[in-house]
PDB file of C-alpha atoms in Angstrom:
ATOM      1  CA  MET A   1      -9.911 -18.404  66.146  1.00 79.00           C
ATOM      2  CA  THR A   2      -8.174 -15.254  64.942  1.00 81.00           C
ATOM      3  CA  LYS A   3     -10.470 -15.112  61.902  1.00 84.00           C
ATOM      4  CA  ILE A   4     -13.505 -15.019  64.191  1.00 88.00           C
ATOM      5  CA  ILE A   5     -11.934 -12.302  66.335  1.00 88.00           C
ATOM      6  CA  ALA A   6     -10.975 -10.356  63.209  1.00 86.00           C
ATOM      7  CA  ARG A   7     -14.551 -10.559  61.894  1.00 87.00           C
ATOM      8  CA  LEU A   8     -15.899  -9.431  65.248  1.00 89.00           C
ATOM      9  CA  ILE A   9     -13.500  -6.456  65.367  1.00 88.00           C
ATOM     10  CA  VAL A  10     -14.439  -5.458  61.817  1.00 89.00           C
ATOM     11  CA  LEU A  11     -18.137  -5.765  62.662  1.00 89.00           C
ATOM     12  CA  VAL A  12     -17.840  -3.616  65.798  1.00 90.00           C
ATOM     13  CA  SER A  13     -15.689  -1.066  63.941  1.00 90.00           C
ATOM     14  CA  SER A  14     -18.256  -0.892  61.147  1.00 91.00           C
ATOM     15  CA  CYS A  15     -21.033  -0.345  63.660  1.00 90.00           C
ATOM     16  CA  LEU A  16     -19.045   2.435  65.350  1.00 89.00           C
ATOM     17  CA  LEU A  17     -18.426   4.158  62.027  1.00 90.00           C
ATOM     18  CA  THR A  18     -22.119   3.876  61.132  1.00 90.00           C
ATOM     19  CA  ILE A  19     -23.223   5.344  64.458  1.00 90.00           C
ATOM     20  CA  VAL A  20     -20.788   8.248  64.187  1.00 89.00           C
ATOM     21  CA  GLY A  21     -21.822   8.756  60.558  1.00 89.00           C
ATOM     22  CA  PHE A  22     -25.452   9.081  61.628  1.00 89.00           C
ATOM     23  CA  ALA A  23     -24.360  11.403  64.437  1.00 86.00           C
ATOM     24  CA  PHE A  24     -22.822  13.667  61.790  1.00 85.00           C
ATOM     25  CA  ALA A  25     -25.724  13.290  59.331  1.00 85.00           C
ATOM     26  CA  PHE A  26     -28.715  14.078  61.563  1.00 84.00           C
ATOM     27  CA  PRO A  27     -27.564  17.498  62.832  1.00 80.00           C
ATOM     28  CA  THR A  28     -26.677  18.316  59.249  1.00 79.00           C
ATOM     29  CA  LEU A  29     -30.371  18.174  58.355  1.00 77.00           C
ATOM     30  CA  LEU A  30     -31.081  20.691  61.108  1.00 77.00           C
ATOM     31  CA  PHE A  31     -28.248  22.962  59.999  1.00 72.00           C
ATOM     32  CA  PHE A  32     -29.325  22.667  56.376  1.00 72.00           C
ATOM     33  CA  SER A  33     -32.903  23.678  57.179  1.00 74.00           C
ATOM     34  CA  LEU A  34     -31.577  26.559  59.275  1.00 69.00           C
ATOM     35  CA  TRP A  35     -29.334  27.600  56.387  1.00 67.00           C
ATOM     36  CA  LEU A  36     -32.243  27.453  53.926  1.00 71.00           C
ATOM     37  CA  THR A  37     -34.313  29.764  56.101  1.00 71.00           C
ATOM     38  CA  GLN A  38     -31.502  32.310  56.076  1.00 64.00           C
ATOM     39  CA  ILE A  39     -31.184  32.454  52.294  1.00 62.00           C
ATOM     40  CA  ARG A  40     -32.358  35.741  50.918  1.00 55.00           C
ATOM     41  CA  LYS A  41     -31.655  37.875  47.893  1.00 52.00           C
ATOM     42  CA  ALA A  42     -29.002  39.899  49.698  1.00 56.00           C
ATOM     43  CA  PRO A  43     -25.386  38.707  49.611  1.00 61.00           C
ATOM     44  CA  ALA A  44     -24.502  36.013  52.115  1.00 64.00           C
ATOM     45  CA  THR A  45     -23.034  37.139  55.408  1.00 72.00           C
ATOM     46  CA  SER A  46     -20.005  35.565  57.005  1.00 77.00           C
ATOM     47  CA  GLU A  47     -22.206  33.680  59.503  1.00 74.00           C
ATOM     48  CA  GLU A  48     -24.185  32.106  56.662  1.00 72.00           C
ATOM     49  CA  LEU A  49     -20.974  31.090  54.913  1.00 76.00           C
ATOM     50  CA  LYS A  50     -19.636  29.566  58.134  1.00 79.00           C
ATOM     51  CA  LEU A  51     -22.870  27.609  58.550  1.00 75.00           C
ATOM     52  CA  PHE A  52     -22.617  26.387  54.960  1.00 78.00           C
ATOM     53  CA  LEU A  53     -18.991  25.304  55.608  1.00 83.00           C
ATOM     54  CA  VAL A  54     -20.069  23.383  58.727  1.00 80.00           C
ATOM     55  CA  ILE A  55     -22.838  21.683  56.735  1.00 81.00           C
ATOM     56  CA  THR A  56     -20.412  20.721  53.958  1.00 85.00           C
ATOM     57  CA  VAL A  57     -17.794  19.303  56.350  1.00 87.00           C
ATOM     58  CA  MET A  58     -20.380  17.296  58.300  1.00 86.00           C
ATOM     59  CA  ILE A  59     -21.858  15.850  55.100  1.00 88.00           C
ATOM     60  CA  ALA A  60     -18.359  14.901  53.904  1.00 89.00           C
ATOM     61  CA  LEU A  61     -17.520  13.222  57.230  1.00 90.00           C
ATOM     62  CA  ALA A  62     -20.811  11.317  57.268  1.00 90.00           C
ATOM     63  CA  ALA A  63     -20.271  10.142  53.678  1.00 91.00           C
ATOM     64  CA  LEU A  64     -16.709   9.082  54.502  1.00 92.00           C
ATOM     65  CA  CYS A  65     -17.927   7.135  57.550  1.00 91.00           C
ATOM     66  CA  PHE A  66     -20.564   5.331  55.486  1.00 92.00           C
ATOM     67  CA  ALA A  67     -18.140   4.551  52.635  1.00 92.00           C
ATOM     68  CA  SER A  68     -15.530   3.247  55.074  1.00 92.00           C
ATOM     69  CA  THR A  69     -18.141   1.090  56.778  1.00 91.00           C
ATOM     70  CA  ARG A  70     -19.228  -0.468  53.521  1.00 91.00           C
ATOM     71  CA  HIS A  71     -15.709  -1.265  52.333  1.00 90.00           C
ATOM     72  CA  LEU A  72     -14.338  -2.230  55.751  1.00 89.00           C
ATOM     73  CA  VAL A  73     -16.709  -5.204  55.738  1.00 88.00           C
ATOM     74  CA  ARG A  74     -15.397  -6.079  52.269  1.00 88.00           C
ATOM     75  CA  ARG A  75     -11.817  -6.071  53.644  1.00 86.00           C
ATOM     76  CA  LYS A  76     -10.516  -3.188  51.518  1.00 89.00           C
ATOM     77  CA  THR A  77      -7.133  -1.944  52.696  1.00 90.00           C
ATOM     78  CA  TRP A  78      -7.923   1.707  51.989  1.00 90.00           C
ATOM     79  CA  ALA A  79     -11.012   1.441  54.210  1.00 90.00           C
ATOM     80  CA  ARG A  80      -8.853   0.256  57.116  1.00 91.00           C
ATOM     81  CA  TYR A  81      -6.471   3.190  56.626  1.00 92.00           C
ATOM     82  CA  THR A  82      -9.374   5.607  56.330  1.00 93.00           C
ATOM     83  CA  SER A  83     -10.992   4.201  59.459  1.00 93.00           C
ATOM     84  CA  ILE A  84      -7.752   4.635  61.388  1.00 94.00           C
ATOM     85  CA  ALA A  85      -7.504   8.246  60.182  1.00 95.00           C
ATOM     86  CA  LEU A  86     -11.148   8.829  61.123  1.00 94.00           C
ATOM     87  CA  GLY A  87     -10.387   7.371  64.557  1.00 94.00           C
ATOM     88  CA  ALA A  88      -7.608   9.903  65.023  1.00 95.00           C
ATOM     89  CA  LEU A  89      -9.959  12.660  63.877  1.00 94.00           C
ATOM     90  CA  PHE A  90     -12.651  11.489  66.307  1.00 93.00           C
ATOM     91  CA  MET A  91     -10.162  11.515  69.186  1.00 94.00           C
ATOM     92  CA  CYS A  92      -9.033  15.045  68.332  1.00 94.00           C
ATOM     93  CA  LEU A  93     -12.597  16.273  67.905  1.00 91.00           C
ATOM     94  CA  GLY A  94     -13.751  14.694  71.176  1.00 90.00           C
ATOM     95  CA  SER A  95     -10.768  16.160  73.026  1.00 91.00           C
ATOM     96  CA  LEU A  96     -11.461  19.614  71.602  1.00 89.00           C
ATOM     97  CA  ILE A  97     -15.131  19.413  72.618  1.00 84.00           C
ATOM     98  CA  ILE A  98     -14.239  18.473  76.190  1.00 84.00           C
ATOM     99  CA  TYR A  99     -11.435  21.054  76.364  1.00 85.00           C
ATOM    100  CA  ASP A 100     -13.763  23.778  75.125  1.00 81.00           C
ATOM    101  CA  ALA A 101     -16.428  22.814  77.670  1.00 78.00           C
ATOM    102  CA  LEU A 102     -13.988  22.816  80.575  1.00 77.00           C
ATOM    103  CA  HIS A 103     -12.381  26.140  79.648  1.00 76.00           C
ATOM    104  CA  THR A 104     -15.511  28.242  79.322  1.00 69.00           C
ATOM    105  CA  PRO A 105     -16.080  31.218  81.632  1.00 68.00           C
ATOM    106  CA  PRO A 106     -17.257  30.277  85.143  1.00 64.00           C
ATOM    107  CA  GLN A 107     -20.671  31.956  84.713  1.00 62.00           C
ATOM    108  CA  SER A 108     -21.642  29.319  82.130  1.00 56.00           C
ATOM    109  CA  GLN A 109     -24.042  26.569  83.047  1.00 58.00           C
ATOM    110  CA  LYS A 110     -22.867  23.147  84.178  1.00 60.00           C
ATOM    111  CA  ASP A 111     -25.381  21.426  81.865  1.00 60.00           C
ATOM    112  CA  GLU A 112     -23.252  22.419  78.900  1.00 61.00           C
ATOM    113  CA  ASP A 113     -20.245  20.686  80.478  1.00 64.00           C
ATOM    114  CA  PHE A 114     -22.220  17.472  80.871  1.00 68.00           C
ATOM    115  CA  GLY A 115     -23.473  17.677  77.276  1.00 69.00           C
ATOM    116  CA  ALA A 116     -19.978  18.200  75.944  1.00 71.00           C
ATOM    117  CA  THR A 117     -18.678  15.280  78.007  1.00 75.00           C
ATOM    118  CA  PHE A 118     -21.601  13.168  76.782  1.00 81.00           C
ATOM    119  CA  ILE A 119     -20.531  13.911  73.196  1.00 82.00           C
ATOM    120  CA  GLY A 120     -16.755  14.052  73.638  1.00 86.00           C
ATOM    121  CA  LEU A 121     -16.089  10.857  75.582  1.00 89.00           C
ATOM    122  CA  PRO A 122     -17.855   8.494  73.139  1.00 90.00           C
ATOM    123  CA  LEU A 123     -15.982  10.140  70.265  1.00 90.00           C
ATOM    124  CA  ILE A 124     -12.688   9.560  72.056  1.00 93.00           C
ATOM    125  CA  ALA A 125     -13.663   5.951  72.843  1.00 93.00           C
ATOM    126  CA  ALA A 126     -14.677   5.261  69.231  1.00 92.00           C
ATOM    127  CA  GLY A 127     -11.440   6.796  67.961  1.00 93.00           C
ATOM    128  CA  LEU A 128      -9.362   4.774  70.397  1.00 94.00           C
ATOM    129  CA  TRP A 129     -11.146   1.571  69.325  1.00 92.00           C
ATOM    130  CA  LEU A 130     -10.572   2.254  65.631  1.00 92.00           C
ATOM    131  CA  ILE A 131      -6.908   3.176  66.048  1.00 94.00           C
ATOM    132  CA  SER A 132      -5.949   0.353  68.386  1.00 92.00           C
ATOM    133  CA  PHE A 133      -7.914  -2.607  67.050  1.00 91.00           C
ATOM    134  CA  LEU A 134      -7.554  -1.938  63.316  1.00 90.00           C
ATOM    135  CA  ASN A 135      -3.768  -1.917  63.792  1.00 90.00           C
ATOM    136  CA  LEU A 136      -3.527  -5.413  65.273  1.00 89.00           C
ATOM    137  CA  PRO A 137      -1.123  -7.642  63.278  1.00 88.00           C
ATOM    138  CA  PHE A 138      -3.581 -10.475  62.616  1.00 87.00           C
ATOM    139  CA  LEU A 139      -6.160  -7.957  61.419  1.00 87.00           C
ATOM    140  CA  ARG A 140      -3.616  -6.347  59.093  1.00 86.00           C
ATOM    141  CA  ARG A 141      -3.031  -9.764  57.508  1.00 85.00           C
ATOM    142  CA  GLU A 142      -6.789 -10.099  56.918  1.00 84.00           C
ATOM    143  CA  PHE A 143      -6.740  -6.913  54.852  1.00 82.00           C
ATOM    144  CA  LYS A 144      -3.710  -7.771  52.699  1.00 70.00           C
ATOM    145  CA  PRO A 145      -4.635  -7.988  49.025  1.00 66.00           C
ATOM    146  CA  ALA A 146      -4.036 -11.372  47.373  1.00 51.00           C
ATOM    147  CA  GLY A 147      -1.786  -9.788  44.739  1.00 51.00           C
ATOM    148  CA  ASP A 148       0.894  -8.883  47.309  1.00 47.00           C
ATOM    149  CA  ILE A 149       2.728 -12.229  47.023  1.00 49.00           C
ATOM    150  CA  PRO A 150       6.240 -11.573  45.696  1.00 50.00           C
ATOM    151  CA  ALA A 151       7.057 -13.061  42.295  1.00 50.00           C
ATOM    152  CA  SER A 152      10.060 -14.994  43.672  1.00 52.00           C
ATOM    153  CA  VAL A 153       7.848 -16.890  46.118  1.00 48.00           C
ATOM    154  CA  SER A 154       5.256 -17.818  43.499  1.00 46.00           C
ATOM    155  CA  THR A 155       7.897 -19.053  40.975  1.00 49.00           C
ATOM    156  CA  GLU A 156       9.724 -21.137  43.604  1.00 49.00           C
ATOM    157  CA  THR A 157       6.578 -23.034  44.542  1.00 50.00           C
ATOM    158  CA  SER A 158       5.646 -23.813  40.905  1.00 48.00           C
ATOM    159  CA  SER A 159       8.988 -25.421  39.978  1.00 45.00           C
TER     160      SER A 159
END
């Protein structure tokens, strides 16, 4: 029964990572096209460099989400650790988005608050899922490599 639950948790976690990866990848296309339109023969301004940095970070996060998804299904231990770290990052990012929306000047529009909550809360929920469920003891045992059996145990059983 625990194997079925472990497979279900890994499947849901992989789907969450894929969805968040696409959420990072699609706006990157928009930012990249915006960045390409700003390229000119003059030296780059600080705003263009900031936009390029945002594009680079979002591409890296999307690639990391997709790589973790692929190897999480294959039960790689590093993918579980990476997914837990991404979950913590998603929680921090979602909290910062909501905090920023709630601490804007009062003359700002309320639609922005709703949009930030619409983005921030799912990020927090996905991060909480990844951190809590990928740390369950029976799921940790599923990800243990086969080569972790101590030599004393394997020699005692063969004699």
